[in-house]
Tab-separated table of C-alpha atoms in Angstrom:
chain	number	residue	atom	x	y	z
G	28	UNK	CA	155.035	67.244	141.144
G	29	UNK	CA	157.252	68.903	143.868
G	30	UNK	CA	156.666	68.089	147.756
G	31	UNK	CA	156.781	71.606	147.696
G	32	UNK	CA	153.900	71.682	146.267
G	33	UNK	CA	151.915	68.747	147.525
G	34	UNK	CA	152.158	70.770	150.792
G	35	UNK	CA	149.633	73.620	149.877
G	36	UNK	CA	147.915	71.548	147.855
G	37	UNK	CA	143.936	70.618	149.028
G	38	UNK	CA	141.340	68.445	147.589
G	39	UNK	CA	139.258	70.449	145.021
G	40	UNK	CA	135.485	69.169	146.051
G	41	UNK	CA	133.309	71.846	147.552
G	42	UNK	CA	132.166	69.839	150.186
G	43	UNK	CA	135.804	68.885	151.503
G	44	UNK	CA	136.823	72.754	152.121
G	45	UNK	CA	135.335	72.929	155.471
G	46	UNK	CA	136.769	69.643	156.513
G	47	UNK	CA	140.200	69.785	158.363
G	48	UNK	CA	141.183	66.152	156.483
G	49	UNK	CA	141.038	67.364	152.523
G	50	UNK	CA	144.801	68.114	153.692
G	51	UNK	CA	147.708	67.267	153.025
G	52	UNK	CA	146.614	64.908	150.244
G	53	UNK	CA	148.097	61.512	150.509
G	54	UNK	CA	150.174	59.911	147.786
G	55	UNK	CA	149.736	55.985	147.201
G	56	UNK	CA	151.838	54.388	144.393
G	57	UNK	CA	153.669	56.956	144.289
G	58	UNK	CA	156.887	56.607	141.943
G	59	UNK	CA	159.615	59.121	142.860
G	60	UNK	CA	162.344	60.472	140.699
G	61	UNK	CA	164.955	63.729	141.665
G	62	UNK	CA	164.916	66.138	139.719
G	63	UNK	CA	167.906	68.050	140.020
G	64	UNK	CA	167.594	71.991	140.575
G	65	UNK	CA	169.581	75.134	141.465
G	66	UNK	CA	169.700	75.890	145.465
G	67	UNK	CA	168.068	79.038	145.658
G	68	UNK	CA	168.213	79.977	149.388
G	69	UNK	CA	166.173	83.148	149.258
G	70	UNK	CA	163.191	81.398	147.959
G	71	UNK	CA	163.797	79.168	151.002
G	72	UNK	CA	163.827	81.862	153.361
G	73	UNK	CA	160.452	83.236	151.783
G	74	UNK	CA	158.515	80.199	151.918
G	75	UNK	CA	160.087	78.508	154.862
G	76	UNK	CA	157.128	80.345	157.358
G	77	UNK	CA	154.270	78.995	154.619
G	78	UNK	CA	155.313	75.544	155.102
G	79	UNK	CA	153.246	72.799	157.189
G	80	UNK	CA	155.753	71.095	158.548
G	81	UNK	CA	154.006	68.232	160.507
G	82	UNK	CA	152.428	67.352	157.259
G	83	UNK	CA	155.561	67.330	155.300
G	84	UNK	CA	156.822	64.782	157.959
G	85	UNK	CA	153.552	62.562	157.643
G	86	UNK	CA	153.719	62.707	154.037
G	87	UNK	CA	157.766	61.755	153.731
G	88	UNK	CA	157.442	58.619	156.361
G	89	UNK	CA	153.998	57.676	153.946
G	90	UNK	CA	156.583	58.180	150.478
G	91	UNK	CA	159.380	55.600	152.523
G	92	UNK	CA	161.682	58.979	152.504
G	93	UNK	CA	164.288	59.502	155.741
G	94	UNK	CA	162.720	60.581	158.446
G	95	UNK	CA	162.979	64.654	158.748
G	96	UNK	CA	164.074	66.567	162.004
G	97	UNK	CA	161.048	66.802	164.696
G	98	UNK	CA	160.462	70.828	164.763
G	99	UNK	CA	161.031	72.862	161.383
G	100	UNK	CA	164.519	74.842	160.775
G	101	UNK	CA	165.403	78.289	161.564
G	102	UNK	CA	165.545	80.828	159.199
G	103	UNK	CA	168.797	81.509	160.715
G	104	UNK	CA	169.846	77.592	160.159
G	105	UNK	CA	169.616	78.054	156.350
G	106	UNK	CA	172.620	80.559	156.470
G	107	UNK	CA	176.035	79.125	156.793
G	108	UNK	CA	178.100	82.411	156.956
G	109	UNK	CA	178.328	84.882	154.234
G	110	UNK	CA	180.610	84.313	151.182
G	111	UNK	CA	184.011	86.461	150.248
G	112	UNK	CA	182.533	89.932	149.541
G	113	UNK	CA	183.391	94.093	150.062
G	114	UNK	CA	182.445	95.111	153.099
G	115	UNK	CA	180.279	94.296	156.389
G	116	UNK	CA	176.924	92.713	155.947
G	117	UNK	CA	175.371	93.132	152.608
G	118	UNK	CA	178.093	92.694	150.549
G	119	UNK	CA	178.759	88.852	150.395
G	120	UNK	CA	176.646	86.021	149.032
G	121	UNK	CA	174.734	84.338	151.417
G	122	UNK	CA	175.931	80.422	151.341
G	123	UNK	CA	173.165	77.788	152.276
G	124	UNK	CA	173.562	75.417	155.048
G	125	UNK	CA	173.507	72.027	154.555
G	126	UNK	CA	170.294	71.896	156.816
G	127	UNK	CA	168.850	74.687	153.494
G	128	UNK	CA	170.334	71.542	151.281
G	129	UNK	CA	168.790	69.272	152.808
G	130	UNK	CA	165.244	71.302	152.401
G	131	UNK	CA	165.981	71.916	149.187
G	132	UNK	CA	166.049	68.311	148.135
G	133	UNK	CA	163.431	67.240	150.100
G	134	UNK	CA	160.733	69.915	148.596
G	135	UNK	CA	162.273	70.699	145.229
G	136	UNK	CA	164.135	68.312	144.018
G	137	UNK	CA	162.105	65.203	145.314
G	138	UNK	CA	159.101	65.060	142.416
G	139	UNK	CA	156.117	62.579	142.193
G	140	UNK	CA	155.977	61.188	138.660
G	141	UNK	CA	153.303	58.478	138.675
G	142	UNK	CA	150.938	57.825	141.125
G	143	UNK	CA	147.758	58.547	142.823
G	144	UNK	CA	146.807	61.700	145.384
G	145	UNK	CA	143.996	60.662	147.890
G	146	UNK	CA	141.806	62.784	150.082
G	147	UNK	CA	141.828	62.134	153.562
G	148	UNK	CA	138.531	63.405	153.828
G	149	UNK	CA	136.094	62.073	150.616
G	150	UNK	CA	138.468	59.728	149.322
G	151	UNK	CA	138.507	60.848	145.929
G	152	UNK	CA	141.717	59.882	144.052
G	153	UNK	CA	143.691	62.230	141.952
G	154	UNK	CA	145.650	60.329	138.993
G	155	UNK	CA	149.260	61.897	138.775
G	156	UNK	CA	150.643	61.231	135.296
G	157	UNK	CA	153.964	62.738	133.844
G	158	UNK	CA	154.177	64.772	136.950
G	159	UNK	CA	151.246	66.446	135.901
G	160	UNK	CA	147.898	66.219	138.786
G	161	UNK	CA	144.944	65.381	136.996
G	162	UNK	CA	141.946	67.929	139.125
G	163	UNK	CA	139.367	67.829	136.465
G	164	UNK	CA	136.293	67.401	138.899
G	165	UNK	CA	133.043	65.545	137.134
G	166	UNK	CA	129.783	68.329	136.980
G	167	UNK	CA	128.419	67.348	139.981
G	168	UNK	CA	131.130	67.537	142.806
G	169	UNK	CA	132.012	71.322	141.593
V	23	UNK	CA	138.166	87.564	113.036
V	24	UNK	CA	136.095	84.939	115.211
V	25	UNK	CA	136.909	84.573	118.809
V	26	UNK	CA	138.471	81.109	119.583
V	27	UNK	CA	135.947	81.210	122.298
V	28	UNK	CA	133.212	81.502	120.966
V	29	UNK	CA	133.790	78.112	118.851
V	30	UNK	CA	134.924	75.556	121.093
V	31	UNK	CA	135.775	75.125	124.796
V	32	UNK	CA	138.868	75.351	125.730
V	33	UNK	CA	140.367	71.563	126.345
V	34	UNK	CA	138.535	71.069	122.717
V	35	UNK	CA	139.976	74.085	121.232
V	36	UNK	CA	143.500	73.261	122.266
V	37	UNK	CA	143.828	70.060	120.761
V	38	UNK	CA	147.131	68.856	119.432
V	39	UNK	CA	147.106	70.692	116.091
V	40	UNK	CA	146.146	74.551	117.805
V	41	UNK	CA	148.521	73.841	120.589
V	42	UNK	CA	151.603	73.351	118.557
V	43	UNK	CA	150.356	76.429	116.232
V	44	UNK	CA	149.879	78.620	119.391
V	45	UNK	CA	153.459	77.614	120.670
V	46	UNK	CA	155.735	77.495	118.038
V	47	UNK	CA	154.299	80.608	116.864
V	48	UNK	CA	156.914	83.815	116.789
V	49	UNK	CA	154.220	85.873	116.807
V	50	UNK	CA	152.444	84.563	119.850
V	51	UNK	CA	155.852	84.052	121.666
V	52	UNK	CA	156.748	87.801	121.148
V	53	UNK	CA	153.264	89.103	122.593
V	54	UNK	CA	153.242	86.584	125.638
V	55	UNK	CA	156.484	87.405	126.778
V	56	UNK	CA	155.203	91.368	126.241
V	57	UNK	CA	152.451	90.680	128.346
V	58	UNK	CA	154.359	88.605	131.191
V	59	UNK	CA	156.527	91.300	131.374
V	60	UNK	CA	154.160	94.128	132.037
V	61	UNK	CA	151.981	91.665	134.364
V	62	UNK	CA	155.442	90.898	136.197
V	63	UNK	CA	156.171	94.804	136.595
V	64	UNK	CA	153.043	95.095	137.904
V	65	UNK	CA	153.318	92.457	140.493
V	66	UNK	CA	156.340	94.272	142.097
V	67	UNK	CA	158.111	91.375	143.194
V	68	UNK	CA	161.393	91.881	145.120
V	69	UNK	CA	162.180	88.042	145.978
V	70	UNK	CA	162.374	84.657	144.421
V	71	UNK	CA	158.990	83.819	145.304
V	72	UNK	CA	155.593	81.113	144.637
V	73	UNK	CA	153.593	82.127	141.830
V	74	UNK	CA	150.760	80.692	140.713
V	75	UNK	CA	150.114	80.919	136.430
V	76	UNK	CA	146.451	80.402	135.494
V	77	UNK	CA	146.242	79.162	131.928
V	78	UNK	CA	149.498	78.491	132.019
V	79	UNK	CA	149.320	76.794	128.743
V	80	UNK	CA	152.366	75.479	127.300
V	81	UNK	CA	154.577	77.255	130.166
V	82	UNK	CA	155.503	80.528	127.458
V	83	UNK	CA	155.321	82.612	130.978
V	84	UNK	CA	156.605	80.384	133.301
V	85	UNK	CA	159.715	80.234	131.108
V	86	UNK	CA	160.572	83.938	132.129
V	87	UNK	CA	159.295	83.307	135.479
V	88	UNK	CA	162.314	80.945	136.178
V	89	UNK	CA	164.494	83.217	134.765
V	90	UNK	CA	167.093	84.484	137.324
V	91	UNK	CA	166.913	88.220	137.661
V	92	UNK	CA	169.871	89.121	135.823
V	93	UNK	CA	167.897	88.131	132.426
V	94	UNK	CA	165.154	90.407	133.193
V	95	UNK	CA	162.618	88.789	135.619
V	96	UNK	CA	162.589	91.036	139.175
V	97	UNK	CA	163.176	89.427	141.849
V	98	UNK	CA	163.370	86.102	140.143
V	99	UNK	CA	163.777	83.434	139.608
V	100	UNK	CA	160.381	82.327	140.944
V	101	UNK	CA	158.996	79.064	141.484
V	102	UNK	CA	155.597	78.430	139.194
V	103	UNK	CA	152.454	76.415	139.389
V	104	UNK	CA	150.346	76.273	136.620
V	105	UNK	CA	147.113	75.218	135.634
V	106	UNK	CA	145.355	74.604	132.693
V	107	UNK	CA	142.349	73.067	131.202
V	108	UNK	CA	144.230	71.433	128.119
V	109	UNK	CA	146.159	68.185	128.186
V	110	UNK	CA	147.707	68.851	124.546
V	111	UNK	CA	148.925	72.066	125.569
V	112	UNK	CA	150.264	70.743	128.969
V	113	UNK	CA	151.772	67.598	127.218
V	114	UNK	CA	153.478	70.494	124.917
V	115	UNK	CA	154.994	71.888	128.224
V	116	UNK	CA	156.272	68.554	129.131
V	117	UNK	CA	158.414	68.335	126.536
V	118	UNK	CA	159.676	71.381	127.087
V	119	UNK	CA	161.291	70.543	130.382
V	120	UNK	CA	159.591	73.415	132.037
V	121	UNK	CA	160.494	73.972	135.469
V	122	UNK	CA	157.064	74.653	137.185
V	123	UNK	CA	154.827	71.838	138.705
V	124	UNK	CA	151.655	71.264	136.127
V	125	UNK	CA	148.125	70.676	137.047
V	126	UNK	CA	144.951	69.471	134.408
V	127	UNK	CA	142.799	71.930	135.942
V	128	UNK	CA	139.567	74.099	135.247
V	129	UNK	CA	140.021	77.310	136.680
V	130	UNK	CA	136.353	77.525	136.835
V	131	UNK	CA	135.811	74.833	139.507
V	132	UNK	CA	138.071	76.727	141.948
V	133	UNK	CA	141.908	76.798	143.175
V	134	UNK	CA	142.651	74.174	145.072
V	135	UNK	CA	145.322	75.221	147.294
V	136	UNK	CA	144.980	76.197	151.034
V	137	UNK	CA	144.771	79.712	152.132
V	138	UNK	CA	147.553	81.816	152.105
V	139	UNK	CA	149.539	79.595	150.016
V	140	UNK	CA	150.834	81.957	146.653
V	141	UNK	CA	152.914	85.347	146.756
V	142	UNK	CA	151.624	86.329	143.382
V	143	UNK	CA	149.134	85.035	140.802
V	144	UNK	CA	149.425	85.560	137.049
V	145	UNK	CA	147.157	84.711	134.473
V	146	UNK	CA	147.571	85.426	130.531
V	147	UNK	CA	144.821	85.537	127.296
V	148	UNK	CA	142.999	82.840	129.899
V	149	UNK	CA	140.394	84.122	131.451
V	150	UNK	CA	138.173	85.096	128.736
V	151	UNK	CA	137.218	81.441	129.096
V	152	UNK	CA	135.873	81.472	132.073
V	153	UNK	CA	132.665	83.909	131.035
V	154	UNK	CA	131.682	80.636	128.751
V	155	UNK	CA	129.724	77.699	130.201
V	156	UNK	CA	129.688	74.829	128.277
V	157	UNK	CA	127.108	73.144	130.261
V	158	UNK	CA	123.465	73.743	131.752
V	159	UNK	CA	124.552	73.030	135.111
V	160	UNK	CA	127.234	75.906	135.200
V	161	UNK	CA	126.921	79.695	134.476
V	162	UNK	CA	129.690	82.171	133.133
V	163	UNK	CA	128.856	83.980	136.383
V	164	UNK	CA	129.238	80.654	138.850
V	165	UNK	CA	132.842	80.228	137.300
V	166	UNK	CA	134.187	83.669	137.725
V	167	UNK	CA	132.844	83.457	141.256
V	168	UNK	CA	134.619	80.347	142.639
V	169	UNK	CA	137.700	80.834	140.211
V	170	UNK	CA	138.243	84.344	142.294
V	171	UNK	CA	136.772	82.750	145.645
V	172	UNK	CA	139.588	80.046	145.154
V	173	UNK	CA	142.362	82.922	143.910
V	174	UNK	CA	141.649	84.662	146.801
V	175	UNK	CA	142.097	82.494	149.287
V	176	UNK	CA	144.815	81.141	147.816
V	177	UNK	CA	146.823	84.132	147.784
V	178	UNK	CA	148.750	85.653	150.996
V	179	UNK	CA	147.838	88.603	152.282
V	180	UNK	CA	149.289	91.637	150.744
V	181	UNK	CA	149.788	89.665	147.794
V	182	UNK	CA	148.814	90.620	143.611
V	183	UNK	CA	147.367	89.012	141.146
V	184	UNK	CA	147.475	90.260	137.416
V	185	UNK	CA	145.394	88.786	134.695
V	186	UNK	CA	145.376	89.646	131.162
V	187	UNK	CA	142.338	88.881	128.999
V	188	UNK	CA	140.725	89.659	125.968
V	189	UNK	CA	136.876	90.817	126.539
V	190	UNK	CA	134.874	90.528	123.951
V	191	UNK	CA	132.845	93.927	124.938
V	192	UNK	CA	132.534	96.067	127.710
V	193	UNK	CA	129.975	94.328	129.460
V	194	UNK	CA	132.231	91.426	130.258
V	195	UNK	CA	134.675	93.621	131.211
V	196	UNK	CA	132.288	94.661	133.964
V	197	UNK	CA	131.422	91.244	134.414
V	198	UNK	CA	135.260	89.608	135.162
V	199	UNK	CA	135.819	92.713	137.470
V	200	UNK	CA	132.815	92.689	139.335
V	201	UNK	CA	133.479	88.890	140.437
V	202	UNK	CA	136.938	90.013	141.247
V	203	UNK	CA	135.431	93.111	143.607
V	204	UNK	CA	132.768	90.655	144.968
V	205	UNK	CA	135.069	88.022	146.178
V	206	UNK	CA	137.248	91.020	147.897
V	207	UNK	CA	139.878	92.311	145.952
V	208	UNK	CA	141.078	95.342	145.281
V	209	UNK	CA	140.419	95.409	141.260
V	210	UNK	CA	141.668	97.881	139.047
V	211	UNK	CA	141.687	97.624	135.060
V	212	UNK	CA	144.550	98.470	132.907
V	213	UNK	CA	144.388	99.236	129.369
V	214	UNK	CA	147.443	99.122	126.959
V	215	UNK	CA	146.860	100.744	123.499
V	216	UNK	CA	143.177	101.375	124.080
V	217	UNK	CA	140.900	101.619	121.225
V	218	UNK	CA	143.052	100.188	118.861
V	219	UNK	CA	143.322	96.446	117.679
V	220	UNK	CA	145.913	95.414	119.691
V	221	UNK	CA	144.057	96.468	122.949
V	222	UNK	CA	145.190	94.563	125.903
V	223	UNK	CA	143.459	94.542	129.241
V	224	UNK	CA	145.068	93.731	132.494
V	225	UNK	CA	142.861	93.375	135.711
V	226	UNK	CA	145.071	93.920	138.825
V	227	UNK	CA	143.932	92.557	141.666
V	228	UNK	CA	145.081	93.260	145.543
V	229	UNK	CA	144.193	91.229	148.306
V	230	UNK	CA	144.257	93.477	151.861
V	231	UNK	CA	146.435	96.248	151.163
V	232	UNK	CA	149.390	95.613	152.753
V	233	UNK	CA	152.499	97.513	151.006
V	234	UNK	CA	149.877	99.914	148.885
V	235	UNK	CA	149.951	103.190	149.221
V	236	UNK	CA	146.119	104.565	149.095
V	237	UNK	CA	144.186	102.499	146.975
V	238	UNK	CA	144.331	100.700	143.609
V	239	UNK	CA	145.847	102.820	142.032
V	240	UNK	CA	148.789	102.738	143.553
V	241	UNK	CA	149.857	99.673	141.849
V	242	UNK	CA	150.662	101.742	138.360
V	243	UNK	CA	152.107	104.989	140.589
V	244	UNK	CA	155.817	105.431	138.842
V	245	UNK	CA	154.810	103.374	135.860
V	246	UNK	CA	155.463	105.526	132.744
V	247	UNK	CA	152.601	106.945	130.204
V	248	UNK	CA	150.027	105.550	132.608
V	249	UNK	CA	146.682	107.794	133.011
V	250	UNK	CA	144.273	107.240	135.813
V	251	UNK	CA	140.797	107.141	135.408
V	252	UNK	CA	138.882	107.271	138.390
V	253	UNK	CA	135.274	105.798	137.556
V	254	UNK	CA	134.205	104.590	140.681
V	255	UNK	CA	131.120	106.884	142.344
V	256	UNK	CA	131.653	109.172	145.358
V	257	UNK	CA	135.625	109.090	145.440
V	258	UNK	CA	136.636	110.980	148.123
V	259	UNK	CA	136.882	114.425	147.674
V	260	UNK	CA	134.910	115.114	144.473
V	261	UNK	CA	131.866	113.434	146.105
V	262	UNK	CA	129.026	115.085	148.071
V	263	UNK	CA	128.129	117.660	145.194
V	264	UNK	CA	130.652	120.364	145.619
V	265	UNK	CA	129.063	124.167	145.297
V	266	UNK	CA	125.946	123.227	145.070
V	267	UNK	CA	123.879	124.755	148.388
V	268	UNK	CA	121.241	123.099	149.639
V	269	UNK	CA	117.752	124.663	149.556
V	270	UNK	CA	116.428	126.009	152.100
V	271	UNK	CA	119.984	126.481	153.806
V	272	UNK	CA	121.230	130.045	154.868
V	273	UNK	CA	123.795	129.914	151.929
V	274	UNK	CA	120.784	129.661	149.798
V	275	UNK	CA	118.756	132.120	151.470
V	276	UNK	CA	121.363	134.549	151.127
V	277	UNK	CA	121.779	134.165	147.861
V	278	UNK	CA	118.192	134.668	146.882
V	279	UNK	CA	118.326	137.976	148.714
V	280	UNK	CA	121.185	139.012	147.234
V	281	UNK	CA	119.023	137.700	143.399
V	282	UNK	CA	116.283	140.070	144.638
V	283	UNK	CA	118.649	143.289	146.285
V	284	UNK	CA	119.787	143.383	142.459
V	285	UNK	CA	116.608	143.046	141.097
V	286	UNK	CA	115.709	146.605	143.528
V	287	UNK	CA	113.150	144.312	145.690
V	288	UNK	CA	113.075	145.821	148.859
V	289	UNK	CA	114.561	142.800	151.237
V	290	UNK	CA	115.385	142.679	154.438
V	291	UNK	CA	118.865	143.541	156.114
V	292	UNK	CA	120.665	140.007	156.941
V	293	UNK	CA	121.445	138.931	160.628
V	294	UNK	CA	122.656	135.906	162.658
V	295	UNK	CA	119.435	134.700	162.833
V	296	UNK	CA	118.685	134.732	158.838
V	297	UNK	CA	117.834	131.332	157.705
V	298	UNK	CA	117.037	130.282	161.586
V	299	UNK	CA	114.167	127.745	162.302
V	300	UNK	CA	111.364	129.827	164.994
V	301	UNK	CA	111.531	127.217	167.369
V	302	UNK	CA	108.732	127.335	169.886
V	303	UNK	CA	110.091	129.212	173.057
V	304	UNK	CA	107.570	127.319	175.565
């Protein structure tokens, strides 16, 4: 599972919605591999605005990762000129910054394989197998 | 035929066996990636963006979500989460290599992914399971209301959600788009080759407006061979019973005098005061 997505991602019990700890959902034993993936900077423009950053930080220093700037990037910091194109403006390729790279491998390309996802607020655990997030809740936490 | 859904649920249905069938399948890989294209033109997605695919099985969609655009997707390629309910067709997925992050996940105990988080939402032949409780403690009702609670939080504002799903009659039909109305989307249905075998429903879903034009149906405006049928009750415009007076009202009145001038009734000579209340002066 992405950081990417470990950053919109809430516990699943009804009683933890109201409470401001069901996020971000901590990861304990978490083994780590990078997966390696395409830069695609316009899909890091789009979500760039979505993303909680001070969570993202909290949950990197808790996975042992380096520690990531103090205020979020730009937009403007993911663009590192324009490539060789016709004309003004539109016409060249946008080339990512290293600052985009850098985004890109923290929330793309850094995936949690094994491990466990625990709620700040209940406590429940969340196995993580394969990548795959087990959120099967029993009957009577629905 | 029997309806898969009426026989098992889901995570049972989809064992190892059915999986593998409903994957390797030509047949079924033909019709998905029909489907995921119309639900994708009907999402209207410019940019590379987060999608979330409900049911997303053994990833058949997600594989032409990650396509880049050049192959076909718009706007892609996208970045996918899926959820689904079975771990045979998710372990399936695995070995595909599929790009998208994969959750074991009941759509019918909610989303669980904080407001505001998805651009788009896509569901295909899932959500047919979701009008079957398995249990006593859950109703068909009780799923379809948190699963499009949780979807529509989820989703941004101004974002779509399309889901294609096979009702078994026209009552659940009303049911699934009656939770989607409840929980506050805009909900439209879309038929492809209606009446015949090969029916396919899509319910499009809006959440605030935002780029629409008018209402629902703006979603299909410049799709081809598309007909709108308007079946909701006083739409604007053909509501309030047109040409039909009111009794008692002067238009009425006149009428009648004009019935009875025909008839050679002597009647008396109209005025600005025909049709007047006599108020009481003091």
């Amino acid at each position: 599972m992405k950081l990417l997505t470990l950053n919109f991602l809430t516990c699943a019990i009804k009683s933890c919605k109201t409470s401001p700890a069901s996020f971000p959902l901590h990861p304990r034993d978490a083994e780590l591999e990078i997966v390696e993936a395409d830069v695609n900077l316009a899909f890091l423009q789009n979500i760039l605005p979505r993303l909680m950053w001070a969570e993202l930080r909290t949950i990197a220093s808790e996975l042992g990762l380096p520690t990531l700037p103090e205020d979020i990037p730009e937009r403007e910091a993911l663009v590192e000129g324009r490539g060789e194109g016709e004309g003004e403006g539109e016409g060249g390729e946008q080339i990512p910054s290293q600052t985009a790279k850098d985004l890109h491998r923290v929330l793309l390309e850094t995936c949690i394989q094994e491990g466990k996802l625990v709620c700040g607020n209940c406590g429940h655990e969340y196995a993580v197998k394969e990548g795959v997030a087990n959120f099967l809740l029993p009957g009577h936490l629905v | 035929m029997s309806r898969p859904e009426d026989t098992l649920p889901p995570d049972l249905f989809y064992n190892d066996t059915e999986s593998r069938k409903y994957t390797t399948s030509s047949r079924i890989q033909t019709i998905q990636a029909t489907m995921t294209h119309r639900a994708l033109s009907l999402l209207h997605l410019t940019t590379p963006s987060l999608i979330l695919d409900i049911g997303c099985g053994s990833g058949l969609s997600g594989e032409i979500l990650s396509l880049p655009s050049s192959s076909g997707t718009p706007g892609g390629p996208h970045t996918w989460i899926g959820l689904d309910i079975s771990s045979s067709m998710l372990s399936i997925a695995l070995e595909k290599d599929v790009t998208g992050d994969l959750f074991l996940a009941d759509a019918g105990q909610g989303v669980p992914f904080r407001p505001g988080t998805f651009d788009a939402a896509l569901s295909i032949s899932a959500i047919q399971w979701l009008c079957n409780a398995e249990t006593s403690e859950e109703s068909p009702e009780g799923r379809l209301k948190r699963f499009f609670g949780g979807l529509y939080a989820s989703l941004r504002r101004g974002g779509r959600a399309v889901c294609q799903f096979y009702p078994k009659n026209d009552a659940q039909k009303r049911m699934v788009s009656a939770a989607a109305v409840k929980a506050g989307f805009g909900a439209g249905l879309l038929e492809d080759d209606p009446g015949t075998k090969n029916a396919k429903t899509y319910l499009v879903l809006t959440v605030g407006g935002g780029e629409l034009d008018g209402d629902i149906t703006g979603v299909v405006r410049g799709l081809e061979g598309v007909d709108v049928v308007d079946q909701r009750r006083g739409g604007k415009g053909k509501g309030a019973k047109r040409g039909v007076e009111q009794k008692g009202s002067k238009a009425w009145i006149v009428r009648k005098k004009e019935q009875m001038e025909r008839k050679g009734k002597v009647v008396k000579a109209s005025s600005k005061y025909t049709g007047r209340k006599r108020r009481i002066a003091f």
